[in-house]
Structures are given as structure tokens and as C-alpha cells.
Amino acid sequence: MKKNTERGATLMEIVVVIGIAGVLLGMGLPMTWDFYLTSELRAERANAVQYLRVARTRALSNRGESAHGVALVGANFVVFEGANYAGRNVMRDQAFPRSFGITATGTMEFVFAALSGRSASASTTFMTVSGSTTVRVNTEGLVQ
């Protein structure tokens, strides 16, 4: 009796394994991509809220004896000092990158008054293909 000493996979076994892996990848990739976009959207909102609160805190503490604000300019959040973005003190700008692939609509400039922290009521909506979220600032300057 001859003993079979050859080991390995047949071509058919390899094709079946590749087919199963392709089906699993095809099902899992869209779910993973959606999860990624959702987490990027949450992070973008959290960053916007953080920068708005920083600007409001600076205005409340009368830093530089001036109003402070945040502008969404191109691919950045810009925390600035001044009554508006156009008339700001450029030397005090702090720019932070925004997430790629997330669009913003609505208010692109928020300004908080010195000492009171008050602001015009405004909102910005951040959007991806999988959803959207909104950041609001009320007249008291509270960020939601």
C-alpha cells in the first residue's frame, strides 16, 4: 500500500476560500466605511464645539480686551481675536485642520462679545454621505 505524502491545497479549495473571503469583504466593507464616516462626523462636531467654547472663554475673560470667534475657512477652523474675521488680529490666529470629506453649511463665522460672551444665534451643519449633525450657538453664547 502506497502512502500519500503530498500535502497542499487543490486549486478548487483555493478558489472556494478566495470566493468566501470576497463575499465577506464585500459585505463588511460598506458597514466599516459607514462606521468610519459616522465617527469622522462626530469628531468634526466635537472639534467645532471645543473651538467655539475656547473662543467664548477667551471673550469672557476679556483676553486682549477684544471679542473672539471661530471661522470655518477652507480646510481649517480658525480661532481668532477681533470683532469679525475680516478685522481680526491675524497675529493671534490659531488654525486647526478640519476633517477631509465633511462639508459645512450655514454660519461660517461665530463671534463672542468681550466680557459677556454673547453671540448672534447661529448654527452650522456638518454633512457626509452617511449623515449630518448641527452645532448651535444661542444669543447667550452657549454652544450646543
mmCIF file of N, CA and C in Angstrom, residues 4-137:
data_model
loop_
_atom_site.group_PDB
_atom_site.id
_atom_site.type_symbol
_atom_site.label_atom_id
_atom_site.label_comp_id
_atom_site.label_asym_id
_atom_site.label_seq_id
_atom_site.Cartn_x
_atom_site.Cartn_y
_atom_site.Cartn_z
ATOM 1 N N ASN A 4 0.265 8.362 0.720
ATOM 2 C CA ASN A 4 0.247 9.648 0.027
ATOM 3 C C ASN A 4 0.982 10.668 0.897
ATOM 4 N N THR A 5 2.145 11.094 0.436
ATOM 5 C CA THR A 5 2.954 12.029 1.212
ATOM 6 C C THR A 5 2.839 13.462 0.707
ATOM 7 N N GLU A 6 2.105 13.660 -0.364
ATOM 8 C CA GLU A 6 1.956 15.005 -0.884
ATOM 9 C C GLU A 6 0.918 15.754 -0.076
ATOM 10 N N ARG A 7 1.273 16.982 0.304
ATOM 11 C CA ARG A 7 0.347 17.814 1.076
ATOM 12 C C ARG A 7 0.188 19.135 0.347
ATOM 13 N N GLY A 8 -0.944 19.773 0.575
ATOM 14 C CA GLY A 8 -1.197 21.064 -0.049
ATOM 15 C C GLY A 8 -2.658 21.198 -0.411
ATOM 16 N N ALA A 9 -2.997 22.342 -0.943
ATOM 17 C CA ALA A 9 -4.382 22.616 -1.289
ATOM 18 C C ALA A 9 -4.564 22.475 -2.787
ATOM 19 N N THR A 10 -5.738 22.004 -3.153
ATOM 20 C CA THR A 10 -6.038 21.906 -4.578
ATOM 21 C C THR A 10 -6.489 23.271 -5.082
ATOM 22 N N LEU A 11 -6.495 23.405 -6.367
ATOM 23 C CA LEU A 11 -6.925 24.657 -6.977
ATOM 24 C C LEU A 11 -8.371 24.969 -6.595
ATOM 25 N N MET A 12 -9.199 23.952 -6.546
ATOM 26 C CA MET A 12 -10.603 24.150 -6.188
ATOM 27 C C MET A 12 -10.733 24.681 -4.756
ATOM 28 N N GLU A 13 -9.968 24.170 -3.844
ATOM 29 C CA GLU A 13 -10.011 24.640 -2.450
ATOM 30 C C GLU A 13 -9.585 26.111 -2.356
ATOM 31 N N ILE A 14 -8.566 26.476 -3.094
ATOM 32 C CA ILE A 14 -8.092 27.871 -3.090
ATOM 33 C C ILE A 14 -9.167 28.795 -3.654
ATOM 34 N N VAL A 15 -9.816 28.406 -4.737
ATOM 35 C CA VAL A 15 -10.864 29.224 -5.349
ATOM 36 C C VAL A 15 -12.036 29.406 -4.386
ATOM 37 N N VAL A 16 -12.411 28.356 -3.680
ATOM 38 C CA VAL A 16 -13.521 28.440 -2.722
ATOM 39 C C VAL A 16 -13.159 29.392 -1.582
ATOM 40 N N VAL A 17 -11.962 29.289 -1.042
ATOM 41 C CA VAL A 17 -11.536 30.167 0.058
ATOM 42 C C VAL A 17 -11.506 31.625 -0.405
ATOM 43 N N ILE A 18 -10.976 31.886 -1.584
ATOM 44 C CA ILE A 18 -10.940 33.251 -2.115
ATOM 45 C C ILE A 18 -12.367 33.771 -2.326
ATOM 46 N N GLY A 19 -13.251 32.928 -2.809
ATOM 47 C CA GLY A 19 -14.652 33.325 -3.011
ATOM 48 C C GLY A 19 -15.330 33.687 -1.702
ATOM 49 N N ILE A 20 -15.137 32.880 -0.671
ATOM 50 C CA ILE A 20 -15.725 33.166 0.645
ATOM 51 C C ILE A 20 -15.156 34.462 1.211
ATOM 52 N N ALA A 21 -13.847 34.650 1.091
ATOM 53 C CA ALA A 21 -13.221 35.880 1.587
ATOM 54 C C ALA A 21 -13.766 37.090 0.835
ATOM 55 N N GLY A 22 -13.974 36.967 -0.463
ATOM 56 C CA GLY A 22 -14.518 38.075 -1.260
ATOM 57 C C GLY A 22 -15.928 38.444 -0.836
ATOM 58 N N VAL A 23 -16.759 37.442 -0.564
ATOM 59 C CA VAL A 23 -18.133 37.706 -0.118
ATOM 60 C C VAL A 23 -18.124 38.403 1.238
ATOM 61 N N LEU A 24 -17.322 37.918 2.162
ATOM 62 C CA LEU A 24 -17.241 38.546 3.485
ATOM 63 C C LEU A 24 -16.725 39.972 3.404
ATOM 64 N N LEU A 25 -15.722 40.208 2.589
ATOM 65 C CA LEU A 25 -15.182 41.553 2.414
ATOM 66 C C LEU A 25 -16.213 42.462 1.758
ATOM 67 N N GLY A 26 -16.911 41.943 0.768
ATOM 68 C CA GLY A 26 -17.942 42.714 0.083
ATOM 69 C C GLY A 26 -19.077 43.124 1.003
ATOM 70 N N MET A 27 -19.395 42.293 1.976
ATOM 71 C CA MET A 27 -20.459 42.623 2.932
ATOM 72 C C MET A 27 -19.945 43.540 4.038
ATOM 73 N N GLY A 28 -18.730 43.355 4.460
ATOM 74 C CA GLY A 28 -18.203 44.096 5.602
ATOM 75 C C GLY A 28 -17.677 45.479 5.267
ATOM 76 N N LEU A 29 -17.175 45.676 4.076
ATOM 77 C CA LEU A 29 -16.574 46.963 3.710
ATOM 78 C C LEU A 29 -17.560 48.133 3.773
ATOM 79 N N PRO A 30 -18.773 48.019 3.226
ATOM 80 C CA PRO A 30 -19.709 49.147 3.332
ATOM 81 C C PRO A 30 -20.057 49.496 4.785
ATOM 82 N N MET A 31 -20.219 48.482 5.619
ATOM 83 C CA MET A 31 -20.529 48.742 7.027
ATOM 84 C C MET A 31 -19.356 49.424 7.725
ATOM 85 N N THR A 32 -18.151 49.000 7.412
ATOM 86 C CA THR A 32 -16.966 49.604 8.004
ATOM 87 C C THR A 32 -16.806 51.045 7.535
ATOM 88 N N TRP A 33 -17.041 51.312 6.263
ATOM 89 C CA TRP A 33 -16.919 52.658 5.720
ATOM 90 C C TRP A 33 -17.953 53.589 6.363
ATOM 91 N N ASP A 34 -19.170 53.107 6.534
ATOM 92 C CA ASP A 34 -20.222 53.904 7.168
ATOM 93 C C ASP A 34 -19.846 54.223 8.616
ATOM 94 N N PHE A 35 -19.302 53.251 9.318
ATOM 95 C CA PHE A 35 -18.853 53.466 10.694
ATOM 96 C C PHE A 35 -17.745 54.521 10.733
ATOM 97 N N TYR A 36 -16.822 54.456 9.784
ATOM 98 C CA TYR A 36 -15.735 55.432 9.707
ATOM 99 C C TYR A 36 -16.277 56.846 9.474
ATOM 100 N N LEU A 37 -17.191 56.992 8.519
ATOM 101 C CA LEU A 37 -17.757 58.307 8.217
ATOM 102 C C LEU A 37 -18.540 58.867 9.409
ATOM 103 N N THR A 38 -19.264 58.013 10.098
ATOM 104 C CA THR A 38 -20.021 58.448 11.277
ATOM 105 C C THR A 38 -19.082 58.925 12.372
ATOM 106 N N SER A 39 -17.996 58.209 12.599
ATOM 107 C CA SER A 39 -17.051 58.622 13.645
ATOM 108 C C SER A 39 -16.317 59.907 13.244
ATOM 109 N N GLU A 40 -16.025 60.098 11.959
ATOM 110 C CA GLU A 40 -15.414 61.348 11.494
ATOM 111 C C GLU A 40 -16.367 62.523 11.701
ATOM 112 N N LEU A 41 -17.645 62.300 11.446
ATOM 113 C CA LEU A 41 -18.657 63.341 11.631
ATOM 114 C C LEU A 41 -18.768 63.737 13.104
ATOM 115 N N ARG A 42 -18.774 62.744 13.979
ATOM 116 C CA ARG A 42 -18.812 63.018 15.428
ATOM 117 C C ARG A 42 -17.573 63.794 15.875
ATOM 118 N N ALA A 43 -16.430 63.412 15.359
ATOM 119 C CA ALA A 43 -15.183 64.096 15.727
ATOM 120 C C ALA A 43 -15.184 65.535 15.228
ATOM 121 N N GLU A 44 -15.697 65.760 14.019
ATOM 122 C CA GLU A 44 -15.760 67.119 13.471
ATOM 123 C C GLU A 44 -16.657 68.005 14.336
ATOM 124 N N ARG A 45 -17.802 67.461 14.758
ATOM 125 C CA ARG A 45 -18.711 68.218 15.621
ATOM 126 C C ARG A 45 -18.049 68.516 16.962
ATOM 127 N N ALA A 46 -17.402 67.509 17.540
ATOM 128 C CA ALA A 46 -16.724 67.705 18.832
ATOM 129 C C ALA A 46 -15.630 68.764 18.724
ATOM 130 N N ASN A 47 -14.885 68.765 17.637
ATOM 131 C CA ASN A 47 -13.850 69.786 17.434
ATOM 132 C C ASN A 47 -14.465 71.174 17.316
ATOM 133 N N ALA A 48 -15.540 71.289 16.551
ATOM 134 C CA ALA A 48 -16.200 72.590 16.392
ATOM 135 C C ALA A 48 -16.682 73.111 17.739
ATOM 136 N N VAL A 49 -17.314 72.254 18.520
ATOM 137 C CA VAL A 49 -17.800 72.660 19.849
ATOM 138 C C VAL A 49 -16.634 73.097 20.724
ATOM 139 N N GLN A 50 -15.552 72.352 20.694
ATOM 140 C CA GLN A 50 -14.377 72.688 21.509
ATOM 141 C C GLN A 50 -13.821 74.059 21.129
ATOM 142 N N TYR A 51 -13.645 74.321 19.836
ATOM 143 C CA TYR A 51 -13.072 75.598 19.412
ATOM 144 C C TYR A 51 -14.019 76.765 19.716
ATOM 145 N N LEU A 52 -15.316 76.543 19.571
ATOM 146 C CA LEU A 52 -16.283 77.584 19.927
ATOM 147 C C LEU A 52 -16.221 77.905 21.419
ATOM 148 N N ARG A 53 -16.098 76.899 22.236
ATOM 149 C CA ARG A 53 -16.016 77.116 23.688
ATOM 150 C C ARG A 53 -14.714 77.816 24.069
ATOM 151 N N VAL A 54 -13.641 77.496 23.370
ATOM 152 C CA VAL A 54 -12.367 78.187 23.617
ATOM 153 C C VAL A 54 -12.518 79.673 23.296
ATOM 154 N N ALA A 55 -13.107 79.991 22.154
ATOM 155 C CA ALA A 55 -13.293 81.392 21.762
ATOM 156 C C ALA A 55 -14.196 82.112 22.758
ATOM 157 N N ARG A 56 -15.254 81.465 23.193
ATOM 158 C CA ARG A 56 -16.166 82.096 24.165
ATOM 159 C C ARG A 56 -15.454 82.340 25.490
ATOM 160 N N THR A 57 -14.668 81.387 25.944
ATOM 161 C CA THR A 57 -13.924 81.548 27.195
ATOM 162 C C THR A 57 -12.950 82.707 27.096
ATOM 163 N N ARG A 58 -12.279 82.837 25.971
ATOM 164 C CA ARG A 58 -11.350 83.957 25.767
ATOM 165 C C ARG A 58 -12.093 85.291 25.767
ATOM 166 N N ALA A 59 -13.281 85.329 25.167
ATOM 167 C CA ALA A 59 -14.073 86.560 25.157
ATOM 168 C C ALA A 59 -14.555 86.902 26.568
ATOM 169 N N LEU A 60 -15.015 85.887 27.302
ATOM 170 C CA LEU A 60 -15.484 86.115 28.672
ATOM 171 C C LEU A 60 -14.376 86.632 29.582
ATOM 172 N N SER A 61 -13.166 86.144 29.364
ATOM 173 C CA SER A 61 -12.044 86.577 30.200
ATOM 174 C C SER A 61 -11.422 87.879 29.689
ATOM 175 N N ASN A 62 -12.001 88.430 28.615
ATOM 176 C CA ASN A 62 -11.561 89.701 28.035
ATOM 177 C C ASN A 62 -10.101 89.660 27.588
ATOM 178 N N ARG A 63 -9.683 88.534 27.104
ATOM 179 C CA ARG A 63 -8.307 88.368 26.608
ATOM 180 C C ARG A 63 -8.076 89.328 25.440
ATOM 181 N N GLY A 64 -7.084 90.143 25.564
ATOM 182 C CA GLY A 64 -6.776 91.135 24.532
ATOM 183 C C GLY A 64 -7.799 92.251 24.465
ATOM 184 N N GLU A 65 -8.663 92.328 25.471
ATOM 185 C CA GLU A 65 -9.736 93.337 25.516
ATOM 186 C C GLU A 65 -10.507 93.385 24.208
ATOM 187 N N SER A 66 -10.871 92.202 23.727
ATOM 188 C CA SER A 66 -11.500 92.097 22.417
ATOM 189 C C SER A 66 -12.473 90.928 22.374
ATOM 190 N N ALA A 67 -13.340 90.970 21.386
ATOM 191 C CA ALA A 67 -14.199 89.823 21.091
ATOM 192 C C ALA A 67 -13.327 88.707 20.521
ATOM 193 N N HIS A 68 -13.844 87.495 20.551
ATOM 194 C CA HIS A 68 -13.136 86.342 19.978
ATOM 195 C C HIS A 68 -14.136 85.520 19.181
ATOM 196 N N GLY A 69 -13.629 84.771 18.227
ATOM 197 C CA GLY A 69 -14.532 83.978 17.416
ATOM 198 C C GLY A 69 -13.863 82.808 16.737
ATOM 199 N N VAL A 70 -14.685 82.095 15.988
ATOM 200 C CA VAL A 70 -14.227 80.943 15.203
ATOM 201 C C VAL A 70 -14.792 81.098 13.800
ATOM 202 N N ALA A 71 -13.945 80.894 12.812
ATOM 203 C CA ALA A 71 -14.379 80.921 11.416
ATOM 204 C C ALA A 71 -14.008 79.597 10.754
ATOM 205 N N LEU A 72 -14.894 79.106 9.913
ATOM 206 C CA LEU A 72 -14.602 77.930 9.109
ATOM 207 C C LEU A 72 -14.110 78.448 7.772
ATOM 208 N N VAL A 73 -12.804 78.337 7.570
ATOM 209 C CA VAL A 73 -12.170 78.897 6.381
ATOM 210 C C VAL A 73 -11.453 77.772 5.641
ATOM 211 N N GLY A 74 -11.950 77.442 4.458
ATOM 212 C CA GLY A 74 -11.328 76.379 3.674
ATOM 213 C C GLY A 74 -11.303 75.072 4.452
ATOM 214 N N ALA A 75 -10.135 74.530 4.630
ATOM 215 C CA ALA A 75 -9.967 73.252 5.315
ATOM 216 C C ALA A 75 -9.589 73.431 6.780
ATOM 217 N N ASN A 76 -9.890 74.609 7.359
ATOM 218 C CA ASN A 76 -9.488 74.885 8.742
ATOM 219 C C ASN A 76 -10.601 75.497 9.576
ATOM 220 N N PHE A 77 -10.503 75.258 10.870
ATOM 221 C CA PHE A 77 -11.201 76.049 11.868
ATOM 222 C C PHE A 77 -10.173 77.104 12.275
ATOM 223 N N VAL A 78 -10.547 78.371 12.301
ATOM 224 C CA VAL A 78 -9.624 79.417 12.729
ATOM 225 C C VAL A 78 -10.216 80.104 13.956
ATOM 226 N N VAL A 79 -9.517 79.985 15.085
ATOM 227 C CA VAL A 79 -9.893 80.701 16.299
ATOM 228 C C VAL A 79 -9.193 82.053 16.209
ATOM 229 N N PHE A 80 -9.968 83.140 16.269
ATOM 230 C CA PHE A 80 -9.394 84.458 16.046
ATOM 231 C C PHE A 80 -9.782 85.440 17.143
ATOM 232 N N GLU A 81 -9.051 86.556 17.176
ATOM 233 C CA GLU A 81 -9.344 87.653 18.095
ATOM 234 C C GLU A 81 -9.754 88.854 17.276
ATOM 235 N N GLY A 82 -10.937 89.404 17.580
ATOM 236 C CA GLY A 82 -11.428 90.574 16.863
ATOM 237 C C GLY A 82 -12.935 90.552 16.735
ATOM 238 N N ALA A 83 -13.488 91.671 16.302
ATOM 239 C CA ALA A 83 -14.937 91.804 16.181
ATOM 240 C C ALA A 83 -15.505 90.959 15.040
ATOM 241 N N ASN A 84 -14.669 90.618 14.066
ATOM 242 C CA ASN A 84 -15.063 89.719 12.980
ATOM 243 C C ASN A 84 -13.798 89.154 12.331
ATOM 244 N N TYR A 85 -13.978 88.173 11.475
ATOM 245 C CA TYR A 85 -12.827 87.504 10.868
ATOM 246 C C TYR A 85 -12.046 88.459 9.973
ATOM 247 N N ALA A 86 -12.739 89.309 9.233
ATOM 248 C CA ALA A 86 -12.061 90.229 8.318
ATOM 249 C C ALA A 86 -11.218 91.247 9.076
ATOM 250 N N GLY A 87 -11.670 91.692 10.259
ATOM 251 C CA GLY A 87 -10.951 92.712 11.012
ATOM 252 C C GLY A 87 -10.183 92.148 12.201
ATOM 253 N N ARG A 88 -9.831 90.888 12.127
ATOM 254 C CA ARG A 88 -9.178 90.211 13.257
ATOM 255 C C ARG A 88 -7.719 90.609 13.405
ATOM 256 N N ASN A 89 -7.140 90.252 14.546
ATOM 257 C CA ASN A 89 -5.707 90.392 14.781
ATOM 258 C C ASN A 89 -5.054 89.114 14.239
ATOM 259 N N VAL A 90 -4.537 89.177 13.021
ATOM 260 C CA VAL A 90 -4.007 87.996 12.324
ATOM 261 C C VAL A 90 -2.892 87.312 13.110
ATOM 262 N N MET A 91 -2.139 88.083 13.867
ATOM 263 C CA MET A 91 -1.018 87.515 14.629
ATOM 264 C C MET A 91 -1.496 86.555 15.722
ATOM 265 N N ARG A 92 -2.749 86.629 16.106
ATOM 266 C CA ARG A 92 -3.280 85.771 17.180
ATOM 267 C C ARG A 92 -4.132 84.617 16.661
ATOM 268 N N ASP A 93 -4.178 84.447 15.347
ATOM 269 C CA ASP A 93 -4.948 83.349 14.764
ATOM 270 C C ASP A 93 -4.382 82.000 15.185
ATOM 271 N N GLN A 94 -5.275 81.061 15.398
ATOM 272 C CA GLN A 94 -4.897 79.664 15.595
ATOM 273 C C GLN A 94 -5.730 78.850 14.615
ATOM 274 N N ALA A 95 -5.072 78.166 13.705
ATOM 275 C CA ALA A 95 -5.764 77.365 12.699
ATOM 276 C C ALA A 95 -5.647 75.887 13.041
ATOM 277 N N PHE A 96 -6.771 75.192 12.918
ATOM 278 C CA PHE A 96 -6.833 73.760 13.186
ATOM 279 C C PHE A 96 -7.468 73.082 11.982
ATOM 280 N N PRO A 97 -6.888 71.980 11.507
ATOM 281 C CA PRO A 97 -7.420 71.332 10.302
ATOM 282 C C PRO A 97 -8.793 70.706 10.533
ATOM 283 N N ARG A 98 -9.622 70.777 9.489
ATOM 284 C CA ARG A 98 -10.924 70.123 9.507
ATOM 285 C C ARG A 98 -10.791 68.750 8.861
ATOM 286 N N SER A 99 -11.776 67.906 9.089
ATOM 287 C CA SER A 99 -11.781 66.565 8.503
ATOM 288 C C SER A 99 -12.051 66.637 7.008
ATOM 289 N N PHE A 100 -11.317 65.854 6.265
ATOM 290 C CA PHE A 100 -11.485 65.787 4.819
ATOM 291 C C PHE A 100 -12.795 65.071 4.490
ATOM 292 N N GLY A 101 -13.539 65.571 3.536
ATOM 293 C CA GLY A 101 -14.753 64.893 3.100
ATOM 294 C C GLY A 101 -16.004 65.290 3.862
ATOM 295 N N ILE A 102 -15.886 66.215 4.797
ATOM 296 C CA ILE A 102 -17.053 66.692 5.527
ATOM 297 C C ILE A 102 -17.326 68.124 5.084
ATOM 298 N N THR A 103 -18.532 68.363 4.619
ATOM 299 C CA THR A 103 -18.890 69.707 4.184
ATOM 300 C C THR A 103 -19.654 70.422 5.295
ATOM 301 N N ALA A 104 -19.525 71.728 5.309
ATOM 302 C CA ALA A 104 -20.215 72.546 6.304
ATOM 303 C C ALA A 104 -21.119 73.534 5.589
ATOM 304 N N THR A 105 -22.329 73.705 6.116
ATOM 305 C CA THR A 105 -23.261 74.695 5.590
ATOM 306 C C THR A 105 -23.822 75.499 6.747
ATOM 307 N N GLY A 106 -24.276 76.687 6.447
ATOM 308 C CA GLY A 106 -24.834 77.549 7.491
ATOM 309 C C GLY A 106 -23.840 78.632 7.853
ATOM 310 N N THR A 107 -23.802 78.986 9.113
ATOM 311 C CA THR A 107 -22.925 80.044 9.595
ATOM 312 C C THR A 107 -21.474 79.593 9.543
ATOM 313 N N MET A 108 -20.622 80.409 8.956
ATOM 314 C CA MET A 108 -19.205 80.073 8.842
ATOM 315 C C MET A 108 -18.343 80.932 9.767
ATOM 316 N N GLU A 109 -18.972 81.837 10.503
ATOM 317 C CA GLU A 109 -18.223 82.702 11.420
ATOM 318 C C GLU A 109 -19.064 82.958 12.676
ATOM 319 N N PHE A 110 -18.503 82.638 13.821
ATOM 320 C CA PHE A 110 -19.145 82.861 15.108
ATOM 321 C C PHE A 110 -18.286 83.835 15.898
ATOM 322 N N VAL A 111 -18.897 84.853 16.492
ATOM 323 C CA VAL A 111 -18.149 85.842 17.270
ATOM 324 C C VAL A 111 -18.817 85.983 18.638
ATOM 325 N N PHE A 112 -17.982 85.984 19.682
ATOM 326 C CA PHE A 112 -18.453 86.147 21.054
ATOM 327 C C PHE A 112 -17.979 87.491 21.588
ATOM 328 N N ALA A 113 -18.902 88.259 22.172
ATOM 329 C CA ALA A 113 -18.592 89.594 22.676
ATOM 330 C C ALA A 113 -17.685 89.521 23.899
ATOM 331 N N ALA A 114 -16.774 90.490 23.984
ATOM 332 C CA ALA A 114 -15.872 90.575 25.137
ATOM 333 C C ALA A 114 -16.694 90.768 26.408
ATOM 334 N N LEU A 115 -16.261 90.138 27.474
ATOM 335 C CA LEU A 115 -16.841 90.187 28.818
ATOM 336 C C LEU A 115 -18.178 89.458 28.967
ATOM 337 N N SER A 116 -19.084 89.564 28.016
ATOM 338 C CA SER A 116 -20.393 88.909 28.163
ATOM 339 C C SER A 116 -20.441 87.526 27.516
ATOM 340 N N GLY A 117 -19.652 87.298 26.486
ATOM 341 C CA GLY A 117 -19.664 86.026 25.773
ATOM 342 C C GLY A 117 -20.881 85.844 24.890
ATOM 343 N N ARG A 118 -21.686 86.894 24.760
ATOM 344 C CA ARG A 118 -22.890 86.799 23.931
ATOM 345 C C ARG A 118 -22.523 86.687 22.451
ATOM 346 N N SER A 119 -23.475 86.127 21.706
ATOM 347 C CA SER A 119 -23.251 85.906 20.282
ATOM 348 C C SER A 119 -24.570 86.013 19.551
ATOM 349 N N ALA A 120 -24.498 86.176 18.265
ATOM 350 C CA ALA A 120 -25.711 86.074 17.457
ATOM 351 C C ALA A 120 -26.115 84.606 17.421
ATOM 352 N N SER A 121 -27.396 84.346 17.445
ATOM 353 C CA SER A 121 -27.879 82.973 17.350
ATOM 354 C C SER A 121 -27.532 82.438 15.962
ATOM 355 N N ALA A 122 -26.851 81.308 15.904
ATOM 356 C CA ALA A 122 -26.393 80.785 14.623
ATOM 357 C C ALA A 122 -26.181 79.279 14.712
ATOM 358 N N SER A 123 -26.078 78.648 13.563
ATOM 359 C CA SER A 123 -25.809 77.212 13.528
ATOM 360 C C SER A 123 -25.061 76.833 12.259
ATOM 361 N N THR A 124 -24.315 75.746 12.369
ATOM 362 C CA THR A 124 -23.601 75.165 11.231
ATOM 363 C C THR A 124 -23.909 73.682 11.200
ATOM 364 N N THR A 125 -24.158 73.164 10.018
ATOM 365 C CA THR A 125 -24.424 71.742 9.848
ATOM 366 C C THR A 125 -23.256 71.099 9.128
ATOM 367 N N PHE A 126 -22.749 70.023 9.688
ATOM 368 C CA PHE A 126 -21.669 69.240 9.076
ATOM 369 C C PHE A 126 -22.296 68.009 8.440
ATOM 370 N N MET A 127 -21.896 67.695 7.193
ATOM 371 C CA MET A 127 -22.521 66.603 6.459
ATOM 372 C C MET A 127 -21.509 65.685 5.778
ATOM 373 N N THR A 128 -21.866 64.410 5.757
ATOM 374 C CA THR A 128 -21.185 63.412 4.930
ATOM 375 C C THR A 128 -22.272 62.678 4.155
ATOM 376 N N VAL A 129 -21.886 61.728 3.337
ATOM 377 C CA VAL A 129 -22.876 60.958 2.592
ATOM 378 C C VAL A 129 -23.721 60.092 3.515
ATOM 379 N N SER A 130 -23.237 59.825 4.730
ATOM 380 C CA SER A 130 -23.970 58.937 5.633
ATOM 381 C C SER A 130 -24.786 59.665 6.702
ATOM 382 N N GLY A 131 -24.712 60.985 6.770
ATOM 383 C CA GLY A 131 -25.497 61.687 7.778
ATOM 384 C C GLY A 131 -25.054 63.117 7.977
ATOM 385 N N SER A 132 -25.654 63.752 8.989
ATOM 386 C CA SER A 132 -25.312 65.144 9.287
ATOM 387 C C SER A 132 -25.500 65.401 10.777
ATOM 388 N N THR A 133 -24.891 66.477 11.249
ATOM 389 C CA THR A 133 -25.027 66.911 12.631
ATOM 390 C C THR A 133 -24.899 68.426 12.662
ATOM 391 N N THR A 134 -25.548 69.054 13.623
ATOM 392 C CA THR A 134 -25.584 70.512 13.687
ATOM 393 C C THR A 134 -25.030 71.014 15.005
ATOM 394 N N VAL A 135 -24.269 72.097 14.921
ATOM 395 C CA VAL A 135 -23.759 72.798 16.104
ATOM 396 C C VAL A 135 -24.494 74.132 16.163
ATOM 397 N N ARG A 136 -25.045 74.445 17.344
ATOM 398 C CA ARG A 136 -25.805 75.684 17.511
ATOM 399 C C ARG A 136 -25.182 76.552 18.601
ATOM 400 N N VAL A 137 -25.268 77.859 18.397
ATOM 401 C CA VAL A 137 -24.863 78.833 19.402
ATOM 402 C C VAL A 137 -26.066 79.746 19.609
#
